[in-house]
Coordinates of C-alpha atoms and ligand atoms in Angstrom, one line a residue:
X1 CA 8.1 23.2 -19.3
X2 CA 5.7 25.4 -17.4
X3 CA 5.0 29.1 -16.7
X4 CA 3.2 28.1 -13.4
X5 CA 4.4 30.8 -11.0
X6 CA 3.7 28.8 -7.8
X7 CA 6.0 25.9 -9.3
X8 CA 8.7 28.3 -10.5
X9 CA 9.0 30.2 -7.2
X10 CA 9.1 27.0 -5.2
X11 CA 11.8 25.6 -7.5
X12 CA 13.8 28.7 -7.3
X13 CA 13.9 28.5 -3.4
X14 CA 14.9 24.8 -3.5
X15 CA 17.7 25.5 -6.2
X16 CA 19.0 28.1 -3.9
X17 CA 19.0 25.8 -1.1
X18 CA 20.6 22.7 -2.5
X19 CA 22.8 24.2 -5.3
X20 CA 22.5 21.6 -7.9
X21 CA 25.2 21.4 -10.8
X22 CA 22.4 20.7 -13.3
X23 CA 18.7 20.8 -13.6
X24 CA 16.7 18.4 -15.7
X25 CA 12.9 18.4 -16.3
X26 CA 11.4 14.9 -16.6
X27 CA 9.1 14.6 -19.6
X28 CA 8.7 10.8 -19.4
X29 CA 9.8 10.3 -23.0
X30 CA 11.3 7.1 -23.9
X31 CA 14.4 8.8 -25.1
X32 CA 14.9 10.5 -21.8
X33 CA 14.3 7.4 -19.9
X34 CA 16.8 5.5 -21.9
X35 CA 19.4 8.2 -21.4
X36 CA 18.9 8.2 -17.7
X37 CA 19.2 4.4 -17.4
X38 CA 22.5 4.6 -19.3
X39 CA 23.8 7.3 -16.9
X40 CA 22.7 5.0 -14.0
X41 CA 24.4 2.1 -15.3
X42 CA 27.6 4.0 -15.7
X43 CA 27.6 5.2 -12.2
X44 CA 26.6 1.7 -10.8
X45 CA 23.4 2.9 -9.5
X46 CA 21.6 0.4 -11.8
X47 CA 22.8 -3.0 -13.3
X48 CA 21.3 -3.8 -16.7
X49 CA 19.8 -7.3 -16.7
X50 CA 19.8 -9.9 -19.6
X51 CA 17.7 -8.0 -22.1
X52 CA 16.7 -11.0 -24.0
X53 CA 15.1 -12.5 -21.0
X54 CA 14.1 -9.3 -19.1
X55 CA 13.9 -6.5 -21.7
X56 CA 14.3 -3.1 -20.2
X57 CA 14.7 -4.5 -16.7
X58 CA 17.4 -3.3 -14.2
X59 CA 18.7 -4.1 -10.7
X60 CA 19.3 -1.6 -8.0
X61 CA 20.9 -2.2 -4.5
X62 CA 20.1 0.4 -1.8
X63 CA 22.5 1.1 1.1
X64 CA 22.4 -1.7 3.7
X65 CA 21.1 0.6 6.3
X66 CA 18.2 1.9 3.9
X67 CA 15.9 -1.1 3.0
X68 CA 12.5 -0.3 4.3
X69 CA 10.2 2.5 5.6
X70 CA 11.3 4.1 8.8
X71 CA 8.3 4.7 10.9
X72 CA 10.3 6.1 13.8
X73 CA 11.7 8.7 11.6
X74 CA 8.4 9.7 9.8
X75 CA 6.7 12.8 11.0
X76 CA 3.3 14.6 10.5
X77 CA 4.2 18.3 10.9
X78 CA 1.0 20.2 11.9
X79 CA 0.6 23.3 14.1
X80 CA -0.5 21.3 17.0
X81 CA 0.4 17.9 18.2
X82 CA -3.2 17.0 18.7
X83 CA -3.8 17.2 14.9
X84 CA -1.3 14.6 14.2
X85 CA -2.7 12.5 17.1
X86 CA -1.2 9.9 19.4
X87 CA -0.2 7.3 16.7
X88 CA 2.0 9.7 14.6
X89 CA 5.4 11.2 15.3
X90 CA 4.8 15.0 15.3
X91 CA 7.1 17.9 14.9
X92 CA 6.1 21.6 14.9
X93 CA 6.3 22.8 11.1
X94 CA 8.7 25.8 11.4
X95 CA 11.1 23.8 13.5
X96 CA 10.9 20.9 11.0
X97 CA 11.5 23.1 8.1
X98 CA 14.5 24.7 9.7
X99 CA 16.1 21.4 10.7
X100 CA 15.4 19.8 7.2
X101 CA 16.7 22.8 5.4
X102 CA 19.8 22.8 7.5
X103 CA 20.3 19.1 6.6
X104 CA 19.6 19.5 2.9
X105 CA 21.6 22.7 2.4
X106 CA 24.1 22.4 -0.5
X107 CA 23.2 18.7 -0.7
X108 CA 22.9 18.7 -4.5
X109 CA 26.4 20.1 -5.2
X110 CA 28.0 17.9 -7.7
X111 CA 24.6 16.3 -8.5
X112 CA 21.6 16.9 -10.9
X113 CA 18.3 18.1 -9.8
X114 CA 15.6 16.1 -11.5
X115 CA 12.0 17.9 -11.5
X116 CA 9.3 15.2 -12.0
X117 CA 5.8 16.5 -12.7
X118 CA 3.3 13.7 -12.0
X119 CA -0.3 12.9 -11.7
X120 CA -1.8 10.4 -9.1
X121 CA -4.7 9.0 -11.0
X122 CA -5.5 9.4 -14.7
X123 CA -4.6 12.7 -16.0
X124 CA -7.6 15.0 -15.8
X125 CA -9.8 12.7 -13.8
X126 CA -11.7 14.5 -11.0
X127 CA -10.3 12.0 -8.6
X128 CA -6.7 12.9 -9.7
X129 CA -4.1 15.2 -8.0
X130 CA -0.8 16.6 -9.3
X131 CA 2.6 16.5 -7.7
X132 CA 6.0 17.8 -8.4
X133 CA 8.8 15.8 -7.0
X134 CA 12.4 17.0 -7.0
X135 CA 15.2 14.4 -6.4
X136 CA 18.9 13.9 -6.8
X137 CA 18.3 10.2 -7.7
X138 CA 17.9 8.7 -11.0
X139 CA 16.6 5.6 -9.3
X140 CA 13.7 7.7 -7.9
X141 CA 13.1 9.2 -11.4
X142 CA 12.9 5.8 -13.1
X143 CA 10.6 4.4 -10.3
X144 CA 8.3 7.5 -10.4
X145 CA 8.0 7.1 -14.2
X146 CA 6.7 3.5 -13.6
X147 CA 4.6 4.2 -10.6
X148 CA 2.8 7.4 -11.6
X149 CA 1.8 9.4 -14.8
X150 CA 4.8 11.7 -15.6
X151 CA 5.2 14.2 -18.1
X152 CA 4.4 17.6 -19.8
X153 CA 0.6 16.8 -20.1
X154 CA 0.5 16.9 -16.3
X155 CA 1.8 20.4 -16.2
X156 CA -0.6 21.4 -19.1
X157 CA -3.5 20.0 -17.1
X158 CA -2.4 21.9 -14.0
X159 CA -2.1 25.2 -15.8
X160 CA -1.3 28.0 -13.2
X161 CA -3.2 26.4 -10.4
X162 CA -1.5 26.3 -7.1
X163 CA -3.2 23.1 -6.2
X164 CA -0.3 20.7 -6.4
X165 CA 1.7 18.6 -3.9
X166 CA 5.3 19.8 -3.3
X167 CA 7.7 16.9 -2.8
X168 CA 11.4 17.5 -2.1
X169 CA 13.7 14.6 -1.8
X170 CA 17.5 14.6 -1.2
X171 CA 19.6 11.6 -0.6
X172 CA 22.1 13.7 1.2
X173 CA 24.5 11.1 2.7
X174 CA 22.0 8.3 3.3
X175 CA 22.8 8.9 7.0
X176 CA 20.5 6.9 9.2
X177 CA 20.7 9.3 12.0
X178 CA 19.6 12.3 9.9
X179 CA 16.9 10.4 8.1
X180 CA 13.5 12.1 8.1
X181 CA 10.3 11.6 6.2
X182 CA 8.2 14.7 7.0
X183 CA 4.6 15.4 5.8
X184 CA 3.1 19.0 6.1
X185 CA -0.5 18.4 5.4
X186 CA -1.5 22.1 5.7
X187 CA 1.2 23.1 3.2
X188 CA 0.6 20.3 0.7
X189 CA 4.4 19.5 1.3
X190 CA 6.6 16.5 1.8
X191 CA 10.3 16.6 2.6
X192 CA 12.4 13.4 2.7
X193 CA 16.1 13.4 3.3
X194 CA 19.0 10.8 3.8
X195 CA 17.1 7.8 2.3
X196 CA 17.0 6.2 -1.1
X197 CA 14.4 3.4 -0.3
X198 CA 11.0 3.1 -2.0
X199 CA 8.3 4.1 0.4
X200 CA 10.5 6.8 1.9
X201 CA 11.5 8.5 -1.5
X202 CA 8.8 7.8 -4.0
X203 CA 6.9 10.6 -2.7
X204 CA 3.7 10.1 -4.7
X205 CA 3.1 6.8 -2.9
X206 CA 2.7 6.6 0.8
X207 CA 3.7 10.3 1.6
X208 CA 1.3 11.8 -0.8
X209 CA -1.4 9.3 -1.8
X210 CA -2.0 8.2 1.7
X211 CA -0.6 10.7 4.3
X212 CA -1.4 13.9 2.6
X213 CA -4.4 12.6 0.6
X214 CA -6.0 11.1 3.7
X215 CA -6.0 14.8 5.2
X216 CA -7.3 16.4 1.9
X217 CA -10.0 13.6 1.7
X218 CA -11.1 14.3 5.4
X219 CA -11.5 18.1 4.4
X220 CA -12.9 17.5 0.9
X221 CA -15.3 14.5 1.7
X222 CA -13.5 11.5 0.1
X223 CA -11.2 8.8 1.4
X224 CA -7.5 7.8 0.7
X225 CA -7.0 4.2 1.9
X226 CA -4.2 1.4 2.0
X227 CA -6.5 -0.9 -0.1
X228 CA -6.1 -3.0 -3.2
X229 CA -9.1 -2.9 -5.8
X230 CA -10.2 -6.1 -7.6
X231 CA -13.0 -7.1 -9.8
X232 CA -14.6 -10.5 -9.6
X233 CA -16.3 -11.6 -12.8
X234 CA -18.8 -14.4 -12.2
X235 CA -20.0 -16.8 -15.0
X236 CA -22.8 -14.5 -16.2
X237 CA -20.0 -11.9 -16.9
X238 CA -21.1 -9.6 -14.2
X239 CA -18.2 -7.9 -12.4
X240 CA -18.3 -6.9 -8.7
X241 CA -15.6 -4.8 -7.2
X242 CA -13.9 -5.1 -3.8
X243 CA -11.6 -2.9 -1.9
X244 CA -9.3 -4.6 0.7
X245 CA -7.1 -3.0 3.5
X246 CA -4.3 -5.3 4.8
X247 CA -1.1 -4.0 6.4
X248 CA 2.1 -3.9 4.5
X249 CA 3.3 -7.3 3.3
X250 CA 0.0 -8.9 4.3
X251 CA -1.3 -10.0 0.9
X252 CA -2.7 -7.0 -1.0
X253 CA -0.7 -7.6 -4.2
X254 CA -1.5 -11.3 -4.2
X255 CA -5.1 -10.9 -3.6
X256 CA -5.4 -8.2 -6.2
X257 CA -4.0 -10.5 -8.9
X258 CA -5.5 -13.8 -7.7
X259 CA -5.8 -16.7 -10.2
X260 CA -9.1 -18.6 -9.5
X261 CA -8.7 -22.3 -8.6
X262 CA -9.2 -24.7 -11.5
X263 CA -12.8 -25.4 -10.4
X264 CA -13.6 -21.7 -10.4
X265 CA -12.0 -21.2 -13.8
X266 CA -13.8 -24.0 -15.4
X267 CA -17.1 -22.3 -14.3
X268 CA -16.0 -19.0 -15.9
X269 CA -14.8 -17.0 -12.8
X270 CA -12.3 -14.2 -13.6
X271 CA -10.4 -11.8 -11.3
X272 CA -9.4 -8.4 -12.6
X273 CA -6.7 -6.1 -10.9
X274 CA -7.7 -2.5 -10.6
X275 CA -4.9 -1.7 -7.9
X276 CA -2.7 -3.4 -5.3
X277 CA -2.0 -0.9 -2.7
X278 CA -3.9 2.4 -2.7
X279 CA -7.5 3.5 -3.3
X280 CA -8.9 6.9 -3.7
X281 CA -12.5 6.6 -2.9
X282 CA -15.5 9.1 -3.6
X283 CA -19.2 9.0 -3.6
X284 CA -20.4 8.9 -7.0
X285 CA -23.6 10.6 -8.6
X286 CA -25.7 7.5 -7.9
X287 CA -24.8 7.8 -4.3
X288 CA -22.5 4.6 -4.2
X289 CA -18.9 4.5 -3.4
X290 CA -16.4 4.6 -6.4
X291 CA -12.7 3.9 -6.2
X292 CA -9.6 4.6 -8.3
X293 CA -6.1 3.3 -8.1
X294 CA -3.9 6.5 -8.2
X295 CA -0.9 4.5 -9.0
X296 CA 0.4 3.4 -12.5
X297 CA 2.6 0.5 -11.4
X298 CA 3.1 -2.0 -8.7
X299 CA 5.9 -1.8 -6.1
X300 CA 5.6 -5.3 -4.9
X301 CA 7.3 -7.6 -2.4
X302 CA 9.6 -10.0 -4.4
X303 CA 10.2 -13.0 -1.9
X304 CA 7.4 -15.5 -2.0
X305 CA 6.4 -14.3 -5.6
X306 CA 6.5 -17.3 -7.8
X307 CA 4.7 -19.0 -10.8
X308 CA 2.3 -20.7 -8.4
X309 CA 1.6 -17.9 -5.7
X310 CA 1.3 -15.1 -8.1
X311 CA 1.9 -15.8 -11.9
X312 CA 0.3 -12.6 -12.7
X313 CA 2.8 -10.5 -10.7
X314 CA 5.6 -12.5 -12.0
X315 CA 4.6 -11.9 -15.6
X316 CA 4.3 -8.2 -14.8
X317 CA 8.1 -8.2 -13.9
X318 CA 9.3 -9.7 -17.2
X319 CA 9.7 -6.3 -18.9
X320 CA 10.4 -2.7 -18.0
X321 CA 10.9 -3.6 -14.3
X322 CA 13.3 -2.3 -11.7
X323 CA 14.3 -4.9 -9.1
X324 CA 15.5 -3.6 -5.8
X325 CA 17.6 -5.6 -3.3
X326 CA 17.1 -9.0 -4.8
X327 CA 19.9 -11.5 -5.8
X328 CA 21.8 -11.1 -9.0
X329 CA 22.6 -14.2 -11.0
X330 CA 26.0 -13.6 -12.8
X331 CA 25.4 -17.0 -14.7
X332 CA 22.6 -15.5 -16.9
X333 CA 22.3 -11.8 -15.9
X334 CA 18.8 -12.4 -14.3
X335 CA 17.5 -12.2 -10.7
X336 CA 16.5 -14.5 -7.9
X337 CA 14.8 -14.4 -4.5
X338 CA 13.7 -16.7 -1.9
X339 CA 10.6 -18.5 -2.8
X340 CA 10.9 -17.8 -6.6
X341 CA 11.6 -21.4 -7.4
X342 CA 13.6 -24.3 -6.0
X343 CA 16.7 -23.5 -8.1
X344 CA 18.9 -20.8 -6.4
X345 CA 22.1 -20.1 -8.3
X346 CA 25.2 -22.1 -7.2
X347 CA 26.9 -18.7 -7.2
X348 CA 24.9 -15.5 -6.8
X349 CA 25.5 -12.0 -5.6
X350 CA 23.3 -11.2 -2.6
X351 CA 21.3 -7.9 -2.1
X352 CA 24.3 -6.5 -0.4
X353 CA 26.5 -7.0 -3.4
X354 CA 28.4 -10.0 -1.7
X355 CA 29.1 -13.4 -3.2
X356 CA 26.4 -15.9 -2.2
X357 CA 26.0 -19.7 -2.2
X358 CA 23.0 -21.7 -1.2
X359 CA 24.6 -23.0 1.9
X360 CA 26.0 -19.7 3.1
X361 CA 23.4 -19.2 5.7
X362 CA 22.0 -15.8 4.7
X363 CA 19.1 -14.8 2.5
X364 CA 20.1 -13.8 -1.1
X365 CA 17.3 -11.2 -1.5
X366 CA 16.4 -8.8 1.4
X367 CA 13.0 -9.9 2.8
X368 CA 11.6 -6.5 1.9
X369 CA 13.2 -6.7 -1.7
X370 CA 10.8 -5.4 -4.3
X371 CA 9.9 -5.1 -8.0
X372 CA 8.7 -1.9 -9.6
X373 CA 6.7 -3.1 -12.6
X374 CA 4.3 -1.1 -14.9
X375 CA 0.6 -1.9 -14.3
X376 CA -0.1 -2.4 -18.0
X377 CA 2.2 -5.5 -18.0
X378 CA -0.2 -7.5 -15.7
X379 CA -2.0 -10.1 -17.6
X380 CA -5.1 -9.6 -15.4
X381 CA -5.2 -5.8 -15.4
X382 CA -8.8 -4.4 -15.3
X383 CA -10.4 -2.8 -18.4
X384 CA -11.5 -0.1 -15.9
X385 CA -7.8 0.7 -14.8
X386 CA -7.8 3.9 -16.6
X387 CA -11.5 4.7 -16.0
X388 CA -11.5 8.4 -14.7
X389 CA -14.8 7.7 -12.9
X390 CA -13.5 4.7 -11.0
X391 CA -15.3 1.4 -10.2
X392 CA -18.4 0.9 -7.9
X393 CA -17.5 -0.9 -4.8
X394 CA -19.8 -3.7 -3.4
X395 CA -17.7 -4.7 -0.3
X396 CA -14.8 -3.4 1.8
X397 CA -12.5 -6.0 3.4
X398 CA -10.2 -5.5 6.2
X399 CA -7.6 -8.1 7.3
X400 CA -4.2 -8.9 8.9
X401 CA -1.8 -11.5 10.0
X402 CA -3.1 -13.1 13.0
X403 CA -1.9 -16.6 13.9
X404 CA -4.6 -16.9 16.5
X405 CA -8.0 -15.4 17.3
X406 CA -9.4 -13.7 14.0
X407 CA -11.5 -16.2 12.0
X408 CA -11.0 -16.7 8.3
X409 CA -13.9 -14.4 7.5
X410 CA -16.7 -12.4 9.1
X411 CA -19.1 -9.7 8.3
X412 CA -19.8 -6.7 10.3
X413 CA -23.5 -6.0 11.3
X414 CA -23.7 -2.6 9.5
X415 CA -21.3 0.2 8.4
X416 CA -20.8 1.5 11.8
X417 CA -19.9 -1.9 13.2
X418 CA -17.6 -2.3 10.1
X419 CA -15.8 1.0 11.0
X420 CA -15.2 -0.5 14.5
X421 CA -13.9 -3.6 13.0
X422 CA -11.4 -1.7 10.9
X423 CA -10.5 0.6 13.8
X424 CA -9.8 -2.7 16.0
X425 CA -7.5 -4.3 13.4
X426 CA -4.2 -5.7 14.5
X427 CA -1.4 -7.6 12.7
X428 CA 1.9 -9.1 13.1
X429 CA 4.7 -6.7 11.9
X430 CA 6.6 -7.5 8.8
X431 CA 9.8 -6.6 7.0
X432 CA 8.2 -3.8 5.1
X433 CA 9.1 -1.4 7.9
X434 CA 12.3 -1.4 9.9
X435 CA 12.1 -2.9 13.4
X436 CA 11.1 -6.2 14.9
X437 CA 9.1 -8.7 12.7
X438 CA 6.2 -10.8 13.9
X439 CA 4.9 -8.7 16.8
X440 CA 1.3 -8.2 17.0
X441 CA 0.3 -4.4 16.9
X442 CA -2.8 -2.5 16.4
X443 CA -3.0 -1.3 12.8
X444 CA -6.5 0.4 12.2
X445 CA -7.6 0.1 8.6
X446 CA -3.9 -0.8 7.9
X447 CA -3.4 3.0 8.0
X448 CA -1.4 3.2 11.2
X449 CA 1.8 4.4 9.5
X450 CA -0.1 6.3 6.8
X451 CA -2.8 8.4 8.4
X452 CA -1.9 12.1 7.9
X453 CA -4.0 13.3 10.8
X454 CA -5.5 12.2 14.2
X455 CA -6.8 8.7 13.8
X456 CA -9.8 9.6 16.0
X457 CA -10.9 12.2 13.6
X458 CA -10.2 9.7 10.8
X459 CA -12.7 7.3 12.3
X460 CA -15.1 10.1 12.7
X461 CA -14.7 10.8 9.0
X462 CA -15.4 7.0 8.3
X463 CA -18.6 7.4 10.2
X464 CA -19.6 10.4 8.4
X465 CA -19.0 8.9 4.9
X466 CA -21.5 6.0 6.2
X467 CA -24.0 8.7 7.0
X468 CA -23.8 10.1 3.5
X469 CA -24.0 6.6 2.0
X470 CA -27.1 5.5 3.9
X471 CA -28.4 2.1 2.5
X472 CA -25.9 2.5 -0.5
X473 CA -23.0 1.8 1.7
X474 CA -20.9 -1.3 0.8
X475 CA -20.9 -4.1 3.2
X476 CA -17.8 -4.5 5.4
X477 CA -15.9 -7.7 6.1
X478 CA -12.9 -9.0 8.0
X479 CA -10.5 -11.9 6.8
X480 CA -7.4 -13.5 8.2
X481 CA -5.5 -15.9 5.7
X482 CA -2.8 -16.4 8.4
X483 CA -4.3 -18.6 11.1
X484 CA -1.8 -21.2 12.3
X485 CA -2.3 -24.5 14.0
X486 CA -0.5 -25.9 17.0
X487 CA 2.5 -26.8 14.8
X488 CA 2.8 -23.4 13.3
X489 CA 1.4 -24.3 10.0
X490 CA -1.0 -22.1 8.0
X491 CA -4.5 -23.5 8.3
X492 CA -5.9 -22.0 5.2
X493 CA -4.0 -22.5 1.8
X494 CA -4.6 -18.9 0.8
X495 CA -3.6 -17.2 -2.5
X496 CA -6.1 -18.5 -5.3
X497 CA -8.1 -20.3 -2.7
X498 CA -9.1 -16.9 -1.2
X499 CA -11.5 -16.6 -4.1
X500 CA -13.7 -19.1 -2.1
X501 CA -14.0 -16.6 0.7
X502 CA -14.6 -13.7 -1.8
X503 CA -17.4 -15.6 -3.3
X504 CA -19.1 -15.9 0.1
X505 CA -18.6 -12.2 0.5
X506 CA -20.1 -11.3 -2.8
X507 CA -23.0 -13.7 -2.1
X508 CA -23.6 -11.9 1.2
X509 CA -23.7 -8.6 -0.5
X510 CA -26.4 -10.0 -2.9
X511 CA -28.4 -11.6 -0.1
X512 CA -27.8 -15.0 -1.5
X513 CA -26.5 -16.9 1.4
X514 CA -27.2 -17.1 5.2
X515 CA -24.7 -16.6 8.1
X516 CA -24.5 -17.3 11.8
X517 CA -24.7 -14.4 14.2
X518 CA -22.0 -14.4 16.8
X519 CA -20.6 -11.9 19.4
X520 CA -18.2 -10.4 16.8
X521 CA -20.5 -10.4 13.7
X522 CA -21.9 -12.7 11.0
X523 CA -19.8 -15.9 10.3
X524 CA -20.3 -18.3 7.4
X525 CA -21.8 -21.7 7.9
X526 CA -18.8 -23.9 7.0
X527 CA -21.0 -25.6 4.4
X528 CA -21.4 -22.3 2.6
X529 CA -17.8 -21.9 1.8
X530 CA -17.2 -23.9 -1.5
X531 CA -14.4 -26.3 -0.8
X532 CA -14.7 -28.3 -4.2
X533 CA -11.1 -29.1 -5.5
X534 CA -9.3 -27.6 -2.4
X535 CA -6.3 -29.3 -1.0
X536 CA -5.6 -29.8 2.7
X537 CA -8.8 -28.3 4.0
X538 CA -11.9 -30.3 5.3
X539 CA -15.3 -29.1 6.6
X540 CA -13.8 -29.9 10.1
X541 CA -10.7 -28.0 9.7
X542 CA -12.6 -25.1 8.1
X543 CA -14.9 -25.0 11.1
X544 CA -11.9 -24.7 13.3
X545 CA -10.7 -21.6 11.5
X546 CA -14.2 -20.2 11.8
X547 CA -14.6 -20.5 15.5
X548 CA -15.0 -17.5 17.8
X549 CA -13.1 -18.2 21.1
X550 CA -14.9 -15.9 23.6
X551 CA -12.1 -16.0 26.2
X552 CA -9.6 -15.0 23.6
X553 CA -11.8 -12.2 22.4
X554 CA -12.3 -10.9 25.9
X555 CA -8.6 -10.4 26.1
X556 CA -8.7 -8.9 22.6
X557 CA -11.5 -6.4 23.7
X558 CA -9.3 -5.3 26.6
X559 CA -6.3 -4.6 24.2
X560 CA -8.7 -2.7 21.9
X561 CA -10.0 -0.5 24.7
X562 CA -6.5 0.2 26.0
X563 CA -5.5 1.3 22.5
X564 CA -8.5 3.6 22.3
X565 CA -7.7 5.1 25.6
X566 CA -4.7 6.9 23.9
X567 CA -7.3 9.1 22.0
X568 CA -9.0 10.5 25.2
X569 CA -12.2 12.5 24.5
X570 CA -11.3 12.7 20.8
X571 CA -12.4 9.0 20.4
X572 CA -15.7 9.1 18.5
X573 CA -19.0 8.2 20.5
X574 CA -19.7 5.6 17.7
X575 CA -16.4 3.7 18.6
X576 CA -17.2 3.7 22.3
X577 CA -20.7 2.3 21.6
X578 CA -19.3 -0.4 19.5
X579 CA -16.7 -1.6 22.0
X580 CA -19.3 -1.7 24.7
X581 CA -21.5 -3.8 22.4
X582 CA -18.7 -6.1 21.9
X583 CA -17.9 -6.5 25.5
X584 CA -21.7 -7.1 26.3
X585 CA -21.9 -9.8 23.6
X586 CA -18.9 -11.5 25.0
X587 CA -20.5 -11.9 28.5
Ligands
GTP601 P1 2.9 -4.2 0.6 O1 3.3 -3.9 -0.8 O2 3.9 -4.0 1.6 O3 1.7 -3.1 1.0 O4 2.4 -5.6 0.7 P2 1.2 -6.4 0.3 O5 0.0 -6.3 1.2 O6 0.9 -6.1 -1.2 O7 1.6 -7.9 0.4 P3 2.0 -9.0 -0.6 O8 0.7 -9.5 -1.4 O9 3.2 -8.7 -1.4 O10 2.3 -10.3 0.2 C1 3.4 -10.3 1.2 C2 3.7 -11.7 1.7 O11 2.5 -12.4 2.0 C3 4.3 -12.6 0.5 O12 5.4 -13.2 1.1 C4 3.2 -13.4 0.2 O13 3.7 -14.7 -0.3 C5 2.4 -13.7 1.5 N1 1.0 -13.9 1.2 C6 0.1 -13.2 0.3 N2 -1.1 -13.8 0.3 C7 -1.1 -14.9 1.2 C8 -2.1 -15.9 1.6 O14 -3.1 -15.9 1.2 N3 -1.7 -16.8 2.5 C9 -0.3 -16.9 3.0 N4 0.0 -17.9 3.9 N5 0.5 -16.0 2.6 C10 0.3 -15.0 1.7
SPV602 C1 4.3 -0.8 2.1 O1 5.1 -0.9 3.0 O2 3.0 -0.8 2.5 C2 4.6 -0.8 0.7 C3 5.9 -0.5 0.3 O3 3.6 -0.9 -0.1 S1 6.4 1.1 0.6 O4 6.3 1.8 -0.7 O5 7.7 1.1 0.9 O6 5.6 1.7 1.6
MN603 MN1 1.6 -1.0 1.0

């Protein structure tokens, strides 16, 4: 498919290493995809679902020890440990290569090597970058075909350039003890062994579009962020775009596909989804920030997705979708997960492949079970989705899961303060990564597991971008949909009602509404959040999720400082100044 020497010689080395029985180039054609689905169904790797209800949809179960990203086994391999920084696992590159090649040696014997040429971003856009992933998994191929732009046009666009990201995946034996996800930012290389789960093996996603791309962005003057992109259309037909960074399983897909509450719909508000997980962001010719979604599909959390919480996502999964680790319904050949509806099957097959009944006491779908759905299926996909120039960004929003402390929304005083707000983010852990769930940890800009270099330098890069943007910089906000009351109930209904908060954010950007200045930033006057038609929220209860408890914030400031101390002298001066300001404001 290509004469590109850098690709061919890299492939020769890998073929020599892993010794595949067969080699198949992926051209992304419908005929080839169909053939691969057939092979995967025969081997049991995929189960074909009811094609009348769910055309071109399939189910896949991963190994039970391989259901989420493994942050403890993910490494940034740079010449020095300082380059990776205190928040990343680090391995010296030559040692890492040696160990990984030892593990991967001969691992494709009896298997086929699939070579996937793909583009992150519309093929040919100046935002876009090319990758080649080799894999021994049809599941990976079929997911990459949904999640990225795959095919020969990518290679034609690349020509004989050496500017492409090398991605090498081998399932090996799915041995947890030998599972490694390694990024080599200086070599544009990713190696992933002994896993078959999403974020560990769809190398275009977190490994490339965030870890490698964040490093490239730092050197080339742009940004790769764990952010959704949505457009909010007002009754006049004007669309404003917002990027929002929340940690894994903290609501990006849901916010990106939000359905306005009835009262907003009636007035003509619409929400358009440009992206649900990753943004590549550049300064445009007019000096403003522009973002594209480098992906071509959604790898979304299944549990909790339903006709009320996210009908757009649900609709997107009705064709051409791969479901991973959800429950199978033998009665009609469809799928089910917790929170889909109140009708679990009387007899299901759970995500482990075991018989399941509603009273058996274990979940039918894994909490991190996922759907891989083509973006074009989404009813609210933005008309700008394929725009090679991206969309202009009016506001940047940070947020996380905080049962206490963080108010529903607040605005930073300026870009520098906004960078501080992002750097100080914390959130309760979720099932998206292996390990304990519900523990509050610091997760700057929702990038803790995804920043490909020293986080201190990453914050400095944010400051530098702000310098270049000057007064064209988007306004920066923080939100928290997850505040809980004494009884552990969410205090804010969330989902569609989050538009009420977005409306305030847009009004702030347009100087159309006032705010209260507090120790942590600007907070809304409760009467400025439109509660018309909302259920379960009054102006009083709203006021209580908009409070700033100075004592709690003092403890928080200590926690933030302790976290920063890991970075030593590398911590940007701008961050130091901000934490001092916060502490002064809290006195
Ligand atoms: P990743 O794909 O892992 O990056 O996750 P994500 O950030 O896209 O999260 P997603 O939108 O899939 O939401 C994860 C979970 O949070 C789901 O169980 C949702 O039901 C829940 N959730 C999303 N938005 C809200 C909200 O506004 N309020 C509440 N209470 N829960 C929400
Ligand atoms: C996340 O964990 O943030 C995801 C899913 O979006 S994964 O692709 O596994 O990283
Ligand atoms: Mn994510």
